[in-house]
PDB file of C-alpha atoms in Angstrom:
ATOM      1  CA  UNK A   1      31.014  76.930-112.731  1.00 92.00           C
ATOM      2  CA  UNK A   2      31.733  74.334-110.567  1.00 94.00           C
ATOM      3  CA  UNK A   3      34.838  73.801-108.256  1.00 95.00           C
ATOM      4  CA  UNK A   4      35.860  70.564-106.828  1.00 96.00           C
ATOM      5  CA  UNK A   5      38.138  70.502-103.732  1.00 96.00           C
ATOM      6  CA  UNK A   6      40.220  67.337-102.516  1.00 96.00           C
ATOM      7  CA  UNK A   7      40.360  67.535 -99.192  1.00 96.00           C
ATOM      8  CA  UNK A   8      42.812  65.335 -96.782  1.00 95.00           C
ATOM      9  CA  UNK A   9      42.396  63.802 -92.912  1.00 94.00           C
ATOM     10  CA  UNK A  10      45.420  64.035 -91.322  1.00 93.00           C
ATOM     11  CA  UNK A  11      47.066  64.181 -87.747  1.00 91.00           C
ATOM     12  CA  UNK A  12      45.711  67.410 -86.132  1.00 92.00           C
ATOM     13  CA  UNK A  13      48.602  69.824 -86.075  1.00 89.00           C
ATOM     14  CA  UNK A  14      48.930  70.784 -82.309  1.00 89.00           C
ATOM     15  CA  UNK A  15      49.395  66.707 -82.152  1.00 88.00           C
ATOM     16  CA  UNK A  16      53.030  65.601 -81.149  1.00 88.00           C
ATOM     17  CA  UNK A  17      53.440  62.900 -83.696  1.00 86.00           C
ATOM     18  CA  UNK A  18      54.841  59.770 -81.926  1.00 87.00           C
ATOM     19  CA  UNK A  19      56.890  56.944 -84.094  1.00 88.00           C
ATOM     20  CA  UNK A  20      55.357  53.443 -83.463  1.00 87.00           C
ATOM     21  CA  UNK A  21      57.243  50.999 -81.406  1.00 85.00           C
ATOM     22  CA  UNK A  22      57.513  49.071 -84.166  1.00 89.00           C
ATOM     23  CA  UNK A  23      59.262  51.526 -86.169  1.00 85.00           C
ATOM     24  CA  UNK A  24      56.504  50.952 -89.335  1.00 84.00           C
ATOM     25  CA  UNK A  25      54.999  53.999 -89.214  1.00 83.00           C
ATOM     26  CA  UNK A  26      53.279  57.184 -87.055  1.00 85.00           C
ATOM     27  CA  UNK A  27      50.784  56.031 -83.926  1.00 86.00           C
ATOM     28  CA  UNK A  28      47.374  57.307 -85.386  1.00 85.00           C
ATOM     29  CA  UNK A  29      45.637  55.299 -82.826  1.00 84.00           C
ATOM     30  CA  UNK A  30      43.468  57.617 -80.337  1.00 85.00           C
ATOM     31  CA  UNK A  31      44.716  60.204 -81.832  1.00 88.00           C
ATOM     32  CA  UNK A  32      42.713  64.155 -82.852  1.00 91.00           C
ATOM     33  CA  UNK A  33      42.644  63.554 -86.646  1.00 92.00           C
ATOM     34  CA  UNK A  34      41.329  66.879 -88.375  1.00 93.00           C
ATOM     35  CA  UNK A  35      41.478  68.572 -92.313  1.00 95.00           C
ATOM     36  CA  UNK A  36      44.565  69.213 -93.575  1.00 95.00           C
ATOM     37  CA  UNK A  37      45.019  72.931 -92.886  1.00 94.00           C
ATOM     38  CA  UNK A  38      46.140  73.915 -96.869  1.00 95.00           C
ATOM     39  CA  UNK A  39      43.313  72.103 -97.847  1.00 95.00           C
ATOM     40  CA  UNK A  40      41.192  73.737 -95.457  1.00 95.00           C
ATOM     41  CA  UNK A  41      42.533  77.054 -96.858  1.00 96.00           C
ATOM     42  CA  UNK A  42      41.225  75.539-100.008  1.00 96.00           C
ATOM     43  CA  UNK A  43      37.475  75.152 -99.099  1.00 96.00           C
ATOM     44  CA  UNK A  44      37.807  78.563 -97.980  1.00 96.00           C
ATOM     45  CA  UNK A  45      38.628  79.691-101.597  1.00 95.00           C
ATOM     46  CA  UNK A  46      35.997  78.067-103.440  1.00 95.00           C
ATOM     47  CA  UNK A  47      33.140  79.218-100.679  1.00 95.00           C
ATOM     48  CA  UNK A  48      34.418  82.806-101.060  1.00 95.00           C
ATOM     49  CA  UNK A  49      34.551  82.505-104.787  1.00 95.00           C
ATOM     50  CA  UNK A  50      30.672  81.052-104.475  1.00 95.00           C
ATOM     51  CA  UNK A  51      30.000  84.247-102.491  1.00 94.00           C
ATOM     52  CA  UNK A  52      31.321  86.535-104.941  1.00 93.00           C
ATOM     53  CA  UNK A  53      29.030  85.098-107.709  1.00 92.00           C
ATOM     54  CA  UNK A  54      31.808  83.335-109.692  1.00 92.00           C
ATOM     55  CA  UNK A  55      30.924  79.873-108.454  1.00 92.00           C
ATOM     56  CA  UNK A  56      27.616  78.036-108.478  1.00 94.00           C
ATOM     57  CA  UNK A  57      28.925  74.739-107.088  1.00 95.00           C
ATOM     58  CA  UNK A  58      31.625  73.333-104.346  1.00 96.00           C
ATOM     59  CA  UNK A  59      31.978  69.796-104.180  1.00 96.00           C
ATOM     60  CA  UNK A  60      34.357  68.526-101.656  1.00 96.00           C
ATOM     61  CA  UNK A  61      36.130  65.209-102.155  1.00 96.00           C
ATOM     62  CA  UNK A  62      38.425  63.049-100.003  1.00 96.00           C
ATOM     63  CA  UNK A  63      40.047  59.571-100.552  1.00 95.00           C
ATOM     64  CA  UNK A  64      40.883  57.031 -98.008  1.00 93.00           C
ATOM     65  CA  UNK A  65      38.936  55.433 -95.133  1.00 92.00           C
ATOM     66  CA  UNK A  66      35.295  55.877 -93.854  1.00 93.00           C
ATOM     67  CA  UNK A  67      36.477  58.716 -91.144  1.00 93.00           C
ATOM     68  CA  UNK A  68      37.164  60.646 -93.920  1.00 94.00           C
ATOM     69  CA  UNK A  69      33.113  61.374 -94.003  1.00 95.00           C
ATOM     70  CA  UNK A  70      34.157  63.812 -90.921  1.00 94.00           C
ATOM     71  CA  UNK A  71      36.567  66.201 -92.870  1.00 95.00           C
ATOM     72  CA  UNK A  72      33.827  65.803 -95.708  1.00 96.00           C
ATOM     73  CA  UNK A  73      31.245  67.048 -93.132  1.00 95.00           C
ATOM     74  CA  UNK A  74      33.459  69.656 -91.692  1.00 95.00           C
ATOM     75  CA  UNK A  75      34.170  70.719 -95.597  1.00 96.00           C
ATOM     76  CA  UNK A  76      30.579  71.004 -95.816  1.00 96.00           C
ATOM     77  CA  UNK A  77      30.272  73.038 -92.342  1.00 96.00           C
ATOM     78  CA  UNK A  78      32.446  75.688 -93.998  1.00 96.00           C
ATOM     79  CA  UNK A  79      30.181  76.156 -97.241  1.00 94.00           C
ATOM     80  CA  UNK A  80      31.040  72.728 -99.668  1.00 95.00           C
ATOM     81  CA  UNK A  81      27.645  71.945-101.505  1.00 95.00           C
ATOM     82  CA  UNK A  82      28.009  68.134-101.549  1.00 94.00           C
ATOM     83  CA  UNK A  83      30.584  65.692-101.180  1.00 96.00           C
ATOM     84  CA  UNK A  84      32.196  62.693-102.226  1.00 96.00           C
ATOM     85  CA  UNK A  85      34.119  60.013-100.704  1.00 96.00           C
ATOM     86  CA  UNK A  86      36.426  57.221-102.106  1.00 95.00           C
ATOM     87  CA  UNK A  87      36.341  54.464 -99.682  1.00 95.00           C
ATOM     88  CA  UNK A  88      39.855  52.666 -99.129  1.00 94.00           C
ATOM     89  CA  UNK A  89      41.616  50.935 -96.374  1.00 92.00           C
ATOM     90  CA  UNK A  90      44.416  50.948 -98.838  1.00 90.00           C
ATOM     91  CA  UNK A  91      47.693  53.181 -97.893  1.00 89.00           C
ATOM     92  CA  UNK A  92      47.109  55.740-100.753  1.00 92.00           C
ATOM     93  CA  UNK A  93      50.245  57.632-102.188  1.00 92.00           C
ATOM     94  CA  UNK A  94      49.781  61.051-104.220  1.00 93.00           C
ATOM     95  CA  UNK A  95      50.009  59.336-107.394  1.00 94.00           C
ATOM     96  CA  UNK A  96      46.968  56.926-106.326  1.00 94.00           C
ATOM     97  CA  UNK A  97      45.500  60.251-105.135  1.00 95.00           C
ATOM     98  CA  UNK A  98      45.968  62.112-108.120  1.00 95.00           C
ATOM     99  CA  UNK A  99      44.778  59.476-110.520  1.00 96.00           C
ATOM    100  CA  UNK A 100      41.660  58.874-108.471  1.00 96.00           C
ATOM    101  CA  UNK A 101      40.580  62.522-108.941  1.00 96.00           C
ATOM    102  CA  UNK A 102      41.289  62.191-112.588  1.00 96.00           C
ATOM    103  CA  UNK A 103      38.747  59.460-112.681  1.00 95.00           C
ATOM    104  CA  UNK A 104      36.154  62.184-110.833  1.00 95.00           C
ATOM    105  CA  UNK A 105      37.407  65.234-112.900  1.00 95.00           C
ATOM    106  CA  UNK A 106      36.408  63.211-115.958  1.00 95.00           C
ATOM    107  CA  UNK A 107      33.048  62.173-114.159  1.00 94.00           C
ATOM    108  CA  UNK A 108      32.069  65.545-112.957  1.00 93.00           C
ATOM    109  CA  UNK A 109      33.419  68.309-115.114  1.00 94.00           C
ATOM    110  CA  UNK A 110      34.258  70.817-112.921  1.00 95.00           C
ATOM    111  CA  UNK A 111      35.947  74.153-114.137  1.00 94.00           C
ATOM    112  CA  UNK A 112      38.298  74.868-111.369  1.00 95.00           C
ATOM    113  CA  UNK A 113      39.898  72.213-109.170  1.00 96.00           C
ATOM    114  CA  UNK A 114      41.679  74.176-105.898  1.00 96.00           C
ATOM    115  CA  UNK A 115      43.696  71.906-103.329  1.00 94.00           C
ATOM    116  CA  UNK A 116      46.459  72.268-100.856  1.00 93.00           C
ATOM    117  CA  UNK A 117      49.810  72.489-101.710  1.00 93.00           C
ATOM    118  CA  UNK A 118      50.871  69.888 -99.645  1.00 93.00           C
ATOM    119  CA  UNK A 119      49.558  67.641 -96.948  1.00 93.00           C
ATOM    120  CA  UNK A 120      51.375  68.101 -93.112  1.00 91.00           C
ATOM    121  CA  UNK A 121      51.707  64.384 -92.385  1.00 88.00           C
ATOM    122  CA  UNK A 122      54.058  63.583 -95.670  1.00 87.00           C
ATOM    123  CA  UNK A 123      54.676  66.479 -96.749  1.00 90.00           C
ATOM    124  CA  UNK A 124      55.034  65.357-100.351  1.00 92.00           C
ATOM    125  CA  UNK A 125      53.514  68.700-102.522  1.00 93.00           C
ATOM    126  CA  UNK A 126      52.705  66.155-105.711  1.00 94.00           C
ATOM    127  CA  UNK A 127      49.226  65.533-105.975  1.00 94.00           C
ATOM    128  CA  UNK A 128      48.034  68.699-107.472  1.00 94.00           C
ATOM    129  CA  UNK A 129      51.178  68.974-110.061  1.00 95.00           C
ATOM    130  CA  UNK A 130      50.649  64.929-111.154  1.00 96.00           C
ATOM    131  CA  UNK A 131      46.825  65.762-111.348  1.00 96.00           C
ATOM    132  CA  UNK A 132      47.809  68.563-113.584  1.00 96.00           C
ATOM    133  CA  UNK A 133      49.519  66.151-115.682  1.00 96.00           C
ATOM    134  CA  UNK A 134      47.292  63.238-116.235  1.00 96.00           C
ATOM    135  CA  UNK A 135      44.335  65.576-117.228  1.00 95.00           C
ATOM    136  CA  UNK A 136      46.068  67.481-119.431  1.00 95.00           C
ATOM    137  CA  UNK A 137      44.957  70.591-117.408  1.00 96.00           C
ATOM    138  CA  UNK A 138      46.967  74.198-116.686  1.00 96.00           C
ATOM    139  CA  UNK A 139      48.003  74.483-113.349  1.00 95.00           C
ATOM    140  CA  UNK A 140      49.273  77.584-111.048  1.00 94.00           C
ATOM    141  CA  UNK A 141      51.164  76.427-107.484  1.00 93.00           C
ATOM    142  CA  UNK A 142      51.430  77.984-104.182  1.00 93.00           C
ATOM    143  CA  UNK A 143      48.646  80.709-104.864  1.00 93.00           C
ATOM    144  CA  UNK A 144      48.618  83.359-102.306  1.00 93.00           C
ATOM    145  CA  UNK A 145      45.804  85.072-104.554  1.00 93.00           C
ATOM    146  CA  UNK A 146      43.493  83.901-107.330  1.00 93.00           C
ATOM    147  CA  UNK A 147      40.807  85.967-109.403  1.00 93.00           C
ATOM    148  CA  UNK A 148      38.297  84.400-111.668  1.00 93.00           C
ATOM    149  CA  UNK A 149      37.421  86.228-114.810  1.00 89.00           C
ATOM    150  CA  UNK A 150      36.464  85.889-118.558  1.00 89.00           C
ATOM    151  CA  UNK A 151      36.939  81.907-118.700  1.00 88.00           C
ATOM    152  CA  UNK A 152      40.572  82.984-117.372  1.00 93.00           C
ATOM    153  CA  UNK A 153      42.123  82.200-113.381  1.00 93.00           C
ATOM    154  CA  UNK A 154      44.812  85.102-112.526  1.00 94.00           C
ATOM    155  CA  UNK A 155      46.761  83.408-109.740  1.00 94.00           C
ATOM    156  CA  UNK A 156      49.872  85.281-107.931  1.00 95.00           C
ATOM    157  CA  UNK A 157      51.939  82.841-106.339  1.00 90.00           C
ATOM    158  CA  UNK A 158      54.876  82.822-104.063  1.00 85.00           C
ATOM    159  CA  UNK A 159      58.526  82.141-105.545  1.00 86.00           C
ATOM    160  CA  UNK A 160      61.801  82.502-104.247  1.00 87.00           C
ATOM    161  CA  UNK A 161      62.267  86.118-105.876  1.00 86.00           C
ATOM    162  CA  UNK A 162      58.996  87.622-104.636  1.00 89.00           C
ATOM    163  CA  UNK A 163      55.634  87.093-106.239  1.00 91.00           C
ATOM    164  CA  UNK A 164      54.501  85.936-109.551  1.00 93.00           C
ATOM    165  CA  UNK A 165      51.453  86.353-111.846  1.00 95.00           C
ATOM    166  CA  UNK A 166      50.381  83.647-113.857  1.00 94.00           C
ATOM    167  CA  UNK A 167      46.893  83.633-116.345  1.00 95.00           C
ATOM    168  CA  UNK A 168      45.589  80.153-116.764  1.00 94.00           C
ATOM    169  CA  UNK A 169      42.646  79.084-119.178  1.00 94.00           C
ATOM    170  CA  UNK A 170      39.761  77.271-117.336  1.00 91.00           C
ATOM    171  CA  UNK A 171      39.571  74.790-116.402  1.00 94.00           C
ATOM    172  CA  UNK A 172      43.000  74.135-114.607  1.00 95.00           C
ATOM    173  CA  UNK A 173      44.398  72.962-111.177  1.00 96.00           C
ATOM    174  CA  UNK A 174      44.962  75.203-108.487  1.00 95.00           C
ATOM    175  CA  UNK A 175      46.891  74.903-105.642  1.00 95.00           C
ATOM    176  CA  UNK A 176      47.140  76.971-102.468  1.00 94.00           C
ATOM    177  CA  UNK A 177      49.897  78.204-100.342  1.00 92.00           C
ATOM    178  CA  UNK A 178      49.087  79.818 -96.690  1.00 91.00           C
ATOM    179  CA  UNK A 179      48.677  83.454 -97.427  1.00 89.00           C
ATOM    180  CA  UNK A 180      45.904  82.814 -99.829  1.00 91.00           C
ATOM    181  CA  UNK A 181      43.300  83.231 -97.061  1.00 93.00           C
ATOM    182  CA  UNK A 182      42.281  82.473 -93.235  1.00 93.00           C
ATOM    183  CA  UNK A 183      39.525  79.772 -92.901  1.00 94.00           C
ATOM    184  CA  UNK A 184      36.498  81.111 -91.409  1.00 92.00           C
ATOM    185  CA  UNK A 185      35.003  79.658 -88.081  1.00 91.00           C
ATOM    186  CA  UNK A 186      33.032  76.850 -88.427  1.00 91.00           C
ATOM    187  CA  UNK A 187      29.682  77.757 -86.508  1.00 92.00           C
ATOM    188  CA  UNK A 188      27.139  75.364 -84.554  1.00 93.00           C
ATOM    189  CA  UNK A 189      24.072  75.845 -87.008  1.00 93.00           C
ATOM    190  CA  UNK A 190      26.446  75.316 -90.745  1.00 93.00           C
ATOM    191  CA  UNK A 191      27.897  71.589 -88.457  1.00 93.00           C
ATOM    192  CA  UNK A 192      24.109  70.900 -88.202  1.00 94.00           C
ATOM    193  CA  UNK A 193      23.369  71.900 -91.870  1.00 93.00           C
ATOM    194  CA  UNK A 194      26.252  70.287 -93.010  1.00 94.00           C
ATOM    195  CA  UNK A 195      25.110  66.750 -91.719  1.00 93.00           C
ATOM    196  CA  UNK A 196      22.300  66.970 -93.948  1.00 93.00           C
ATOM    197  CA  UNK A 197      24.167  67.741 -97.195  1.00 94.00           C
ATOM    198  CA  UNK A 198      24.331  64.740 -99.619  1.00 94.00           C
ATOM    199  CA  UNK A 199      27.768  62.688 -99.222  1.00 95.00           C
ATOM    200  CA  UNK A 200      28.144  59.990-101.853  1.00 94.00           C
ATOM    201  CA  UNK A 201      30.259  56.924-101.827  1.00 95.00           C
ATOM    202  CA  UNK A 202      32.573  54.855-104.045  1.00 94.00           C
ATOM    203  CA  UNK A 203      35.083  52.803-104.230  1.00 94.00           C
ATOM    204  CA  UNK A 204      38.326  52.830-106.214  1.00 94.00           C
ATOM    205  CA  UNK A 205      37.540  50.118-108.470  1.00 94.00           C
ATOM    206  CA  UNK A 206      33.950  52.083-109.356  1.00 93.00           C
ATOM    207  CA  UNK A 207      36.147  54.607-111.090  1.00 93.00           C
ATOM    208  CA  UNK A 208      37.944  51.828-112.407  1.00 93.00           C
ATOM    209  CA  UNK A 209      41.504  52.966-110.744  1.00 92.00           C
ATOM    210  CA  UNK A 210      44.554  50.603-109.277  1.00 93.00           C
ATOM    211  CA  UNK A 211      45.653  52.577-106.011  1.00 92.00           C
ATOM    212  CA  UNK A 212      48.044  49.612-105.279  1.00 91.00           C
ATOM    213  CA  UNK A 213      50.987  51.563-103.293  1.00 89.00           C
ATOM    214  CA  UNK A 214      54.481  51.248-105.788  1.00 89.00           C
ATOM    215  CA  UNK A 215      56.651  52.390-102.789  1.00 88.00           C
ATOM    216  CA  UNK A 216      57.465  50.601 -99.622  1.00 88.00           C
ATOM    217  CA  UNK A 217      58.179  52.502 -96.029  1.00 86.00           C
ATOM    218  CA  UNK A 218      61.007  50.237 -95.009  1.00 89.00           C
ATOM    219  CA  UNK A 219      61.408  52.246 -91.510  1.00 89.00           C
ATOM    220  CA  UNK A 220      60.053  55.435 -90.156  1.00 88.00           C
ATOM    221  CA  UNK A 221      62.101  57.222 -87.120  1.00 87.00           C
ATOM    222  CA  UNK A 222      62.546  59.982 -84.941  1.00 85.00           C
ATOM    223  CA  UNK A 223      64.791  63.389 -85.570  1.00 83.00           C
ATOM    224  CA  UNK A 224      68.075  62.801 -83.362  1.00 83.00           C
ATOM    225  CA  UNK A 225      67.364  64.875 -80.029  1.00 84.00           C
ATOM    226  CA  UNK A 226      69.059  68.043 -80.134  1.00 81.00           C
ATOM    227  CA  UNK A 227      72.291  68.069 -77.959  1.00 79.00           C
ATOM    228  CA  UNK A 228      72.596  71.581 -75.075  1.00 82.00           C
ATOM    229  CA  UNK A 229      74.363  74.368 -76.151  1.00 83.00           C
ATOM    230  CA  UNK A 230      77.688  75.554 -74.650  1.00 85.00           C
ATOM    231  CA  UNK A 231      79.466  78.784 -73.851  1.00 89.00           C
ATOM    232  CA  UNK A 232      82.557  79.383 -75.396  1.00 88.00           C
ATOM    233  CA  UNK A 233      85.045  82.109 -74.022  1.00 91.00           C
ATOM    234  CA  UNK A 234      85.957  83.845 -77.120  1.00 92.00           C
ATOM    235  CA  UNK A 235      85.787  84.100 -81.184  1.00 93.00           C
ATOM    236  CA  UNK A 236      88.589  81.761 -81.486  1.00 92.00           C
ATOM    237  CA  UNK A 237      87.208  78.842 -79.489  1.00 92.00           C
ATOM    238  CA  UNK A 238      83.860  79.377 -81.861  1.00 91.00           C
ATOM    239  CA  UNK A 239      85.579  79.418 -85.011  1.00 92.00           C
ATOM    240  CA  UNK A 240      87.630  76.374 -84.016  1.00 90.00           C
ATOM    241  CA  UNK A 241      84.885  74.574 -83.061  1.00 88.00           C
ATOM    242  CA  UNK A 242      82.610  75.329 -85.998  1.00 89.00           C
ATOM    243  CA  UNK A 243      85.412  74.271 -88.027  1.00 90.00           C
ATOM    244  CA  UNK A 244      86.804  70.933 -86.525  1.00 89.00           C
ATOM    245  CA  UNK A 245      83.502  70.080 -84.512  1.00 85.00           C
ATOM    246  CA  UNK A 246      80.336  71.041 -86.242  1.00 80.00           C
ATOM    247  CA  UNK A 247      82.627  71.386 -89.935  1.00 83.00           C
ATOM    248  CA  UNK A 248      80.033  73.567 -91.221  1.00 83.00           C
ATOM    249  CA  UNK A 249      82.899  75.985 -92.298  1.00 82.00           C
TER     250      UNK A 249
END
């Protein structure tokens, strides 16, 4: 079985994000870019489901600008097969996203496609669910355990009432939540094996897909500093000021 995994370049996540000046967007410039760590979570998976016998194939796939080949690389480092890269300077959007790995889920056939649940820069936890959708596949979100067996995924996920099991028919979309594993160490000797692994790439318009963003950022800001705390003398003094202040009650 094969298992493709999109993986996403993002802002590292010890970065402190900084707003540009002109208020379009975040400051990428010199800036530690690494894999999205759900995604990375998601690599994890499908090299641990390779180990177990399950697996015969991990192909790694990311979508966006020629850096990307890094997190492809570093995809690879962990225990990816191969990997493929959609080239485009383009600002791609999760629907773009998810209808570009339509086009390479109808190309390469896979039986199990395993991604994060959600990227740390926007934070928008579509992609897998609107892949889901346009290829007419099963999907099981924010899997903090998945077990392959007879043509069947079992994958407990996380919901607000505790945990639930689904059973999904191969193949279907996967997505993982944190709890689902911890990444291995990437090692010296896999980085140098990994540079030799074959990465291929195309373009948007190869698989015949319009990422042309549909929704404008009109302005992109900060979170309001945080004003100091105060001492108050006594219950009443809180209550009042919860009340006529901070009306939260």
């Amino acid at each position: 079985m094969k298992v493709l995994v999109p993986v996403k370049r993002v802002v590292d996540y010890n970065v402190k994000v900084r707003v540009k000046s002109d208020n379009s967007g975040v400051d990428i410039a010199n800036v530690k870019m690494s894999m999205n760590p759900f995604d990375e979570i998601s690599v994890e998976e499908a090299v641990r489901l390779k180990e177990k016998g399950v697996v015969t194939e991990v192909v790694a796939v990311s979508c966006g600008v020629a850096q990307c080949q890094e997190t492809l690389r570093t995809a690879m480092a962990i225990g990816a097969d191969r990997a493929i890269l959609v080239q485009t300077d383009v600002e791609l959007q999760p629907l773009a996203v998810a209808k570009l790995l339509k086009a390479l889920v109808d190309k390469e056939q896979p039986g199990l496609i395993i991604l994060g649940k959600q990227a740390i820069d926007d934070d928008c936890n579509q992609t897998g669910q609107m892949l889901a959708a346009l290829a007419n596949l099963p999907q099981a979100t924010f899997a903090s355990k998945v077990e392959i067996a007879d043509g069947k995924a079992s994958v407990t996920r996380e919901v607000d009432g505790g945990l639930e099991t689904l059973s999904v028919s191969l193949p279907a979309v996967i997505t993982t939540d944190l709890r689902l594993n911890e990444p291995r160490y990437v090692t010296l000797p896999n980085i140098m094996k990994a540079k030799k692994k074959q990465l291929d790439t195309m373009t948007p318009e190869d698989l015949g897909v319009d990422v042309s963003p549909r929704i404008k950022t009109l302005k992109v800001s900060e979170p309001p500093k945080r004003g100091a705390g105060i001492k108050v003398p006594d219950v009443a003094t809180l209550v009042d000021k919860l009340k006529n202040e901070a009306k939260v009650i």
